[in-house]
Coordinates of C-alpha atoms and ligand atoms in Angstrom, one line a residue:
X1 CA -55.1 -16.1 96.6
X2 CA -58.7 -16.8 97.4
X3 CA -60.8 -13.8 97.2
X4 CA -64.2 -12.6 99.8
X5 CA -65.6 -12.1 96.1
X6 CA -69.5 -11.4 96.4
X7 CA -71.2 -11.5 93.3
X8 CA -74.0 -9.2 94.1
X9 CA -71.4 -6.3 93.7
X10 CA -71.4 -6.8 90.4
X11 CA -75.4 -6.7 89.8
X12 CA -76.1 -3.9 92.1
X13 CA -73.2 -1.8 90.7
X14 CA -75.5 0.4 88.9
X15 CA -77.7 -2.0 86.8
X16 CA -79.3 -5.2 86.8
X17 CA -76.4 -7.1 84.9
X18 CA -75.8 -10.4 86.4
X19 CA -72.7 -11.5 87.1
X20 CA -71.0 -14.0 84.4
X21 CA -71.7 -17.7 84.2
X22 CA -69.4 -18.5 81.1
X23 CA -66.3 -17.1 81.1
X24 CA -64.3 -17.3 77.4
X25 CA -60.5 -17.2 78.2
X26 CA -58.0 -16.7 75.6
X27 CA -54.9 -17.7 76.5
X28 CA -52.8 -17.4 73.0
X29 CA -52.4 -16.2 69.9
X30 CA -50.4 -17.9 68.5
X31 CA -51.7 -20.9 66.3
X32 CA -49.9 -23.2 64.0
X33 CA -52.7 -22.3 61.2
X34 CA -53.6 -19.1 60.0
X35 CA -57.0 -19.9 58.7
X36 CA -58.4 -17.6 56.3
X37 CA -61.5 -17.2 58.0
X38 CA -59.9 -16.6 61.9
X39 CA -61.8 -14.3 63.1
X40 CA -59.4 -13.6 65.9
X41 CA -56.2 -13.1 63.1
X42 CA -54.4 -15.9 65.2
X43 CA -51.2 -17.2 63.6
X44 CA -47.1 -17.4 64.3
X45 CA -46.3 -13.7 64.7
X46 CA -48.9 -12.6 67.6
X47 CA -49.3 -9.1 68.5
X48 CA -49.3 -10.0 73.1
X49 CA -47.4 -12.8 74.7
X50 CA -49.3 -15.8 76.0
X51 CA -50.9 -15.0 79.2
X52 CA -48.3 -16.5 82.1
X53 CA -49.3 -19.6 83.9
X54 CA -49.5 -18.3 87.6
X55 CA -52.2 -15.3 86.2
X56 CA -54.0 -17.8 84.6
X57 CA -54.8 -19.9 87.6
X58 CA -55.6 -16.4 90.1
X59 CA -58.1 -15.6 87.4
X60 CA -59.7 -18.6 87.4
X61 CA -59.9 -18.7 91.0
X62 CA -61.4 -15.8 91.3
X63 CA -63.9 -16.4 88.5
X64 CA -64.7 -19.9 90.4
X65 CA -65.2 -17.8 93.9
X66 CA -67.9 -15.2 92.1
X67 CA -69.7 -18.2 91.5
X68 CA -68.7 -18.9 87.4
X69 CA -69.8 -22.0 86.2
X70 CA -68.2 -22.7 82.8
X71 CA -64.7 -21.8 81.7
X72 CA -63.8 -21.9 78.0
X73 CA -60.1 -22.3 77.0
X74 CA -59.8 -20.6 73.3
X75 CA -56.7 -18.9 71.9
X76 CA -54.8 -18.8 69.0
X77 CA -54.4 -22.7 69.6
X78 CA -54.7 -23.1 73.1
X79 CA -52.4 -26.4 72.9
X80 CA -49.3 -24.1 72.3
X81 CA -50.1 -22.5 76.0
X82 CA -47.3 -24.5 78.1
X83 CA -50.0 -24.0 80.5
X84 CA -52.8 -25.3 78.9
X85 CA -53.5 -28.9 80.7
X86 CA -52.6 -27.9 84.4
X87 CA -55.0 -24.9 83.8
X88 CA -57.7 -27.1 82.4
X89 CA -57.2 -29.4 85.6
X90 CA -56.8 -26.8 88.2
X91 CA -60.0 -25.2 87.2
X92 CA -61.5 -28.8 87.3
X93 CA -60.1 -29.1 91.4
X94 CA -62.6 -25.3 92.4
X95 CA -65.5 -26.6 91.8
X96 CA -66.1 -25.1 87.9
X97 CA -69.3 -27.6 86.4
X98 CA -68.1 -27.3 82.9
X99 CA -64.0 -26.6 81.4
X100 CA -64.0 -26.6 77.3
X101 CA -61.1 -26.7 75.3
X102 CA -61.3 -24.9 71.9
X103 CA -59.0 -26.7 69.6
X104 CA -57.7 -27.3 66.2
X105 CA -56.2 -30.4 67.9
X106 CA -53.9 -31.0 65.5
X107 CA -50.6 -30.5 68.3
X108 CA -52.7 -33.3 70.7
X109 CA -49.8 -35.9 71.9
X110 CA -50.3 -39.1 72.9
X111 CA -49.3 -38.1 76.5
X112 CA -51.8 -35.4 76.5
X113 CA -54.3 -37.6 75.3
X114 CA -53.4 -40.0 78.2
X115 CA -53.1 -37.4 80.7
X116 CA -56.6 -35.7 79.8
X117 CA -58.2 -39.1 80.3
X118 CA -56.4 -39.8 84.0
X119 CA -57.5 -36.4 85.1
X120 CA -61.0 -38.0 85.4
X121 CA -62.2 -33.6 85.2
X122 CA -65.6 -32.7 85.1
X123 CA -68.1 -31.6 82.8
X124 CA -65.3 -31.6 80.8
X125 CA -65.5 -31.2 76.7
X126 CA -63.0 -30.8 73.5
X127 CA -64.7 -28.7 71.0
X128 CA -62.2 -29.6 67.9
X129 CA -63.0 -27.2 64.7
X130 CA -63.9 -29.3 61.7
X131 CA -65.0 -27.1 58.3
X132 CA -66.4 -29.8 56.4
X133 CA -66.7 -33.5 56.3
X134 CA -63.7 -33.6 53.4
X135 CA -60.1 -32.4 52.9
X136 CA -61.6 -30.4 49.6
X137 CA -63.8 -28.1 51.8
X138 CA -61.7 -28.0 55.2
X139 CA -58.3 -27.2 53.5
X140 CA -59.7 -24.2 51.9
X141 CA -60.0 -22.3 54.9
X142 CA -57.6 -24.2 57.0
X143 CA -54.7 -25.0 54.5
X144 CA -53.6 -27.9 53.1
X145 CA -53.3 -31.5 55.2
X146 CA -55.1 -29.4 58.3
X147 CA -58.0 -32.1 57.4
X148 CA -56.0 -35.3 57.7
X149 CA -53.9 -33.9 60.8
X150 CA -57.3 -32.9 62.4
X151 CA -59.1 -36.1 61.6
X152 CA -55.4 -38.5 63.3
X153 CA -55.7 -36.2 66.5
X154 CA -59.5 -37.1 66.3
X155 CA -58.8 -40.7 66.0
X156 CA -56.0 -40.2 68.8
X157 CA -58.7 -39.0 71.1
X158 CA -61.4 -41.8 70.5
X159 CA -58.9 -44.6 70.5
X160 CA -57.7 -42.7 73.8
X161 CA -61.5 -43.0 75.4
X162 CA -62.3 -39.7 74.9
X163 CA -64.8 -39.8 71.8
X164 CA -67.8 -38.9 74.2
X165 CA -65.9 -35.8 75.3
X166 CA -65.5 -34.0 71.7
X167 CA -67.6 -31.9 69.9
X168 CA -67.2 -30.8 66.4
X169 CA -67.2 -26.9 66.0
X170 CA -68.5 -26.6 62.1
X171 CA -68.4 -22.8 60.8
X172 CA -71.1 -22.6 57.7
X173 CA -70.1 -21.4 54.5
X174 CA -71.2 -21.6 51.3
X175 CA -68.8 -24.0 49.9
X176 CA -69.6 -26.2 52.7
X177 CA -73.0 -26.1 54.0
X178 CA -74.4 -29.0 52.0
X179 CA -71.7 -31.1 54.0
X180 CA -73.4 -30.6 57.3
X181 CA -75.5 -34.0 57.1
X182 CA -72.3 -35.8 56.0
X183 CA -70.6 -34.4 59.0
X184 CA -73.1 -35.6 61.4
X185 CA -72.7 -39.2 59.9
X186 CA -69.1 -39.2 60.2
X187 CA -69.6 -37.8 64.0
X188 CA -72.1 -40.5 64.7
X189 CA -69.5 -43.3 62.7
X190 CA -66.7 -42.1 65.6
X191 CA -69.4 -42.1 68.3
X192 CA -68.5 -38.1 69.0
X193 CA -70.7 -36.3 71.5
X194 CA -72.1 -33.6 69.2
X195 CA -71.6 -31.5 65.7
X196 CA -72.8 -27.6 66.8
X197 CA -72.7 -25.4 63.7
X198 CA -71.9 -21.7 63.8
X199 CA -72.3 -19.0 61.1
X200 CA -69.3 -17.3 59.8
X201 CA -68.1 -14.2 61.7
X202 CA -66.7 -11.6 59.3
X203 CA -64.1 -10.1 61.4
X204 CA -60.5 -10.2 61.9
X205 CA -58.7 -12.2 58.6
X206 CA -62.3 -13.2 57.4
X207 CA -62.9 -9.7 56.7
X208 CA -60.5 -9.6 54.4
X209 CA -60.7 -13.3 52.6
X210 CA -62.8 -13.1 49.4
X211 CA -62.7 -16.8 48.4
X212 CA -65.5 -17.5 51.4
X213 CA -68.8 -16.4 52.2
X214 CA -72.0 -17.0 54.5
X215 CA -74.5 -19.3 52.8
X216 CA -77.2 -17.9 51.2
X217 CA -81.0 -17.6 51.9
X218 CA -82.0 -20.8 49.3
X219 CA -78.9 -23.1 51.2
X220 CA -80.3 -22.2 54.2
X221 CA -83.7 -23.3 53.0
X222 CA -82.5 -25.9 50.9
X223 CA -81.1 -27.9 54.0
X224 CA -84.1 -27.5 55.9
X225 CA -86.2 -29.1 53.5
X226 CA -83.5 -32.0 53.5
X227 CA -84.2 -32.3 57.4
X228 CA -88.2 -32.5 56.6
X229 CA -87.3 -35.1 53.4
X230 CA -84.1 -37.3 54.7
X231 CA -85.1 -39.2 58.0
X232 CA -81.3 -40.0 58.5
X233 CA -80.1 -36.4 58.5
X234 CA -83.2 -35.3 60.7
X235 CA -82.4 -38.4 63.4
X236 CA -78.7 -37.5 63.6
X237 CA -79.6 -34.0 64.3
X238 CA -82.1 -34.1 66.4
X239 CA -79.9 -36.4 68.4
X240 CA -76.5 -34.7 68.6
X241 CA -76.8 -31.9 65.9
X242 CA -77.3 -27.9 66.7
X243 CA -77.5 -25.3 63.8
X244 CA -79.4 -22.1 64.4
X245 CA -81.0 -22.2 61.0
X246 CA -82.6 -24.8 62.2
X247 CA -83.8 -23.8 65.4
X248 CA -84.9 -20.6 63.7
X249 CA -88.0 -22.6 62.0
X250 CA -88.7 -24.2 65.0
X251 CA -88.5 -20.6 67.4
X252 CA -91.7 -20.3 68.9
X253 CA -91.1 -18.2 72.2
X254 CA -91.7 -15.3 72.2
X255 CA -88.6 -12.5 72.8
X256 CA -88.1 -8.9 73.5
X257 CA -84.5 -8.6 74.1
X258 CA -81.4 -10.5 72.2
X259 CA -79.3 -12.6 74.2
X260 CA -77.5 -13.1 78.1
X261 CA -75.5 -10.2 77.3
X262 CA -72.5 -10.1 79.4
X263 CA -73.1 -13.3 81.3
X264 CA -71.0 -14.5 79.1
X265 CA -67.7 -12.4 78.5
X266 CA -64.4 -12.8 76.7
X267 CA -60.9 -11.7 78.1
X268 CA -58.1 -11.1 75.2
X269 CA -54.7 -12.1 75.6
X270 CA -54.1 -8.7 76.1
X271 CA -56.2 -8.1 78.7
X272 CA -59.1 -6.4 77.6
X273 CA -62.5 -7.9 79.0
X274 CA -65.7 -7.5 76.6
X275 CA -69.1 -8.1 77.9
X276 CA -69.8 -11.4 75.0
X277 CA -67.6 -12.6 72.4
X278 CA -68.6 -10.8 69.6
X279 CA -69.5 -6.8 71.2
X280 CA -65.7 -5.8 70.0
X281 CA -65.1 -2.0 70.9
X282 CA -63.0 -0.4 72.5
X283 CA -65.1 1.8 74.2
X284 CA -66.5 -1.2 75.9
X285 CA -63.7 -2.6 77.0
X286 CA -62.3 -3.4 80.5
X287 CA -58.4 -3.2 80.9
X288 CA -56.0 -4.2 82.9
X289 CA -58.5 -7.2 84.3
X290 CA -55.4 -9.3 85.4
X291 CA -53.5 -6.9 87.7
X292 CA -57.4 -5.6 89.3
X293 CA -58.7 -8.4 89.5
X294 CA -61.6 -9.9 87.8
X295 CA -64.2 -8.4 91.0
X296 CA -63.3 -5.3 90.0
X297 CA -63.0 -5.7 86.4
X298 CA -66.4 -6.9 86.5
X299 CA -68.3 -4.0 88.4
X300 CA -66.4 -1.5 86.0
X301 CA -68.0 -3.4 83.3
X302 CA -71.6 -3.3 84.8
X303 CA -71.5 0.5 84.3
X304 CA -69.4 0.6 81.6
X305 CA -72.3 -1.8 79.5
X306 CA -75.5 -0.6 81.3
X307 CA -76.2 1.6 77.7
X308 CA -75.2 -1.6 75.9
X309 CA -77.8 -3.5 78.1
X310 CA -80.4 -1.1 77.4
X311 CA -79.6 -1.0 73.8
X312 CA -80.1 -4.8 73.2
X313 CA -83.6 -4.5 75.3
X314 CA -84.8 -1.5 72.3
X315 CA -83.5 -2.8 69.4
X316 CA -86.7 -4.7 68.5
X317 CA -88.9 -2.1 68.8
X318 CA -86.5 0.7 67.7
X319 CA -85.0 -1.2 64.4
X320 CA -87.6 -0.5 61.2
X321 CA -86.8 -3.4 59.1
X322 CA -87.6 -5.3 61.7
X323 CA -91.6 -3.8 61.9
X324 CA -93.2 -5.8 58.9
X325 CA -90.8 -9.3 59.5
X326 CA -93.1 -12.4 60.5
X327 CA -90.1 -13.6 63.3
X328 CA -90.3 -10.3 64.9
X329 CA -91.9 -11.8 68.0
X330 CA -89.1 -14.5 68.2
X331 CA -86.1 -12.9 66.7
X332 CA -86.3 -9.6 68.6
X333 CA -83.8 -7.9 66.7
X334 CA -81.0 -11.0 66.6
X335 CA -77.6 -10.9 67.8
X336 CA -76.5 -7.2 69.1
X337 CA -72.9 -8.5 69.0
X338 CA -73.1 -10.1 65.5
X339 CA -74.3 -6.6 64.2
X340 CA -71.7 -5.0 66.0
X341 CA -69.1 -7.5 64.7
X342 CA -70.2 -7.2 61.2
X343 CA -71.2 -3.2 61.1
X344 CA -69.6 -1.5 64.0
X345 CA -72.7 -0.6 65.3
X346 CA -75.4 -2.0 68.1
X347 CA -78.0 -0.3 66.1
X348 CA -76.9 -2.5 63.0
X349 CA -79.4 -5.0 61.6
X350 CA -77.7 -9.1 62.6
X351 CA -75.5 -9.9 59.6
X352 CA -77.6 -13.1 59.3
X353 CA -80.9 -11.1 59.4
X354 CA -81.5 -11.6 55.1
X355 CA -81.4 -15.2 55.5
X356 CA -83.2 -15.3 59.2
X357 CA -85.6 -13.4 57.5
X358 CA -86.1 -15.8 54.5
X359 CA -86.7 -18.9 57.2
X360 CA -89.4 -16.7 59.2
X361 CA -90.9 -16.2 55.9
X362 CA -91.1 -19.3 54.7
X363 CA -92.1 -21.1 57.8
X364 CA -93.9 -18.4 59.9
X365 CA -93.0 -19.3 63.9
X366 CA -96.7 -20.1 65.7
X367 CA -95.4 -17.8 68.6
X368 CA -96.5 -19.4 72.0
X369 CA -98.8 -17.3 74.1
X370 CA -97.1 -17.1 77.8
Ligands
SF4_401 S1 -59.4 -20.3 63.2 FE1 -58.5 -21.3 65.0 S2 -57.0 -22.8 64.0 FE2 -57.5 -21.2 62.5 S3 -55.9 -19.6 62.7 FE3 -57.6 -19.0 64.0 S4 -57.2 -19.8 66.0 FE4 -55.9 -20.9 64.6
SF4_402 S1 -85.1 -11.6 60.9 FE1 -84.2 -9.6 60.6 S2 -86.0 -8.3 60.1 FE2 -86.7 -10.2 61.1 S3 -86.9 -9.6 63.3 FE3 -84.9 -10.6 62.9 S4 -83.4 -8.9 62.6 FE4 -85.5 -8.1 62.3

């Protein structure tokens, strides 16, 4: 059904939120894994069906005709969604610049693999989760053989033409942070697009798992001066690798709120619409966005997360351990979500703010005058 969608609804309903460019779509969850670290607590027994076909293509029409740019397939494992592929391709026929899968890839079939090449889509990626560069590290988290299976589909994909297409999703922990430079060189070895590192959320199961942690301060540290010593490492990186740690030392703009909140928001399996991936709370939720219709869902959402908005612009100069840090100019408080994710509350310092903190310290950012 197309829509006579107008995006500036959405921004002048109330506040000067914009109106989303990524959209994070969950369309399962149900997963073949139950990693201890799933921050979404995806596995066999899900607690909402998997979103029907026919409401997953309205919803992407309708994000495509508010002028969304970049649709992200996540789950559970998206590649149980019987769905999954025509939604990827119709989303690649309206016009969307950039359609991600999120995968474990483990279930990927030869005929998938064939049929994801044919469909020729656009700005199309694979982002495949890989926790380490060996079984040892991986399996931990992921359980056992998840590393070999992982590392076939990965091999099914690049003998299928589509190595240029997949990114490696690494989550950093402390049991396998000092892998990060291997994993590049095994990316580089398969001629993958990119290895983008993300810090462990500790939500959903990985609240509960006490065999994992976030690396420490001196890991952090440890690798950066790697980077600095081992011209290898620092050329893969620079050429395909992302890790925030990294960019921290390097953060020289100056900042004085957090993030795009709520240009890029997340809709559950069971319908509840948050303004980013991370700011869980019921309070902020939308409901019901399939049967209103994302438009709508969206404007509720503008003054439903004005206070949120407002929030993430004060926490920098409102939050006191942040007064005496040497990043304050470029940090601004970090992530609003992550310290709602980690503490239940906006006002919460970033979970990641010790080890932040340590970087800033030990390489003070020369903050660029505007
Ligand atoms: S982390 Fe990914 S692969 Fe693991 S249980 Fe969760 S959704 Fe499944
Ligand atoms: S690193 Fe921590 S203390 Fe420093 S500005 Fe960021 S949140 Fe505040």
């Amino acid at each position: 059904m197309p829509l006579s969608a107008n995006p500036a609804s959405i921004e002048s309903a109330q506040t000067d939120i914009r109106p989303p460019t990524t959209l994070t779509l969950a369309i399962t969850e149900r997963c073949n894994l139950t990693c201890c670290h799933c921050w979404v607590a995806a596995g066999q027994q899900p607690n909402s069906p998997d979103v029907p076909e026919w409401s997953l293509l309205q919803l992407i029409e309708q994000f495509s005709a508010l002028g969304g740019e970049h649709i992200r397939f996540t789950g559970g494992e998206p590649l149980l969604h019987p769905g999954w592929l025509r939604a990827m391709q119709f989303a690649g026929t309206i016009g969307l610049s950039a359609i991600t899968l999120q995968t474990n890839a483990m279930l990927f079939t030869e005929q998938q693999v064939k049929q994801l090449r044919r469909s020729g889509l656009p700005g199309f990626s694979i982002q495949i989760s890989l926790d380490g560069a060996t079984a040892a590290s991986h399996d931990r988290v992921r359980g056992s053989g998840a590393f070999a299976a992982t590392m076939q589909a990965i091999d099914r994909l690049v003998q299928g033409g589509l190595a240029d297409r997949i990114t490696i999703n690494f989550t950093e922990m402390q049991h396998n942070l000092e892998e990060f430079p291997d994993l590049l060189q095994l990316a580089e070895k398969l001629g993958l697009a990119a290895v983008v590192a993300g810090t462990l959320v500790k939500g959903g199961r990985a609240a509960e798992c006490s065999g994992i942690a976030p690396p420490d301060s001196d890991q952090y540290l440890r690798l950066i001066r790697r980077y600095d010593s081992d011209h290898d490492f620092r050329t893969r990186y620079d050429a395909f690798g992302n890790m925030a740690a990294l960019q921290w030392r390097q953060d020289d703009s100056p900042r004085s709120s957090c993030c795009t909140f709520a240009e890029h928001p997340y809709l559950t399996t069971d319908d509840r619409l948050y303004p980013c991936l991370l700011c869980h709370s019921d309070e902020y939720a939308v409901h019901g966005v399939y049967e209103k219709g994302l438009e709508a869902a969206l404007q509720e959402g503008a003054r439903l997360w004005a206070p949120l908005l407002e929030i993430s612009r004060r926490r920098s100069a409102a939050l006191d351990h942040c007064r005496d840090c040497p990043g304050a100019a470029v940090c601004a408080g970090g992530c609003m979500g992550r310290a709602w994710s980690s503490c239940g509350s906006p006002w919460a310092a970033d979970d990641r703010c010790e080890q932040r903190r340590a970087i800033y310290s030990a390489f003070p950012p020369k903050v660029r005058q505007n």
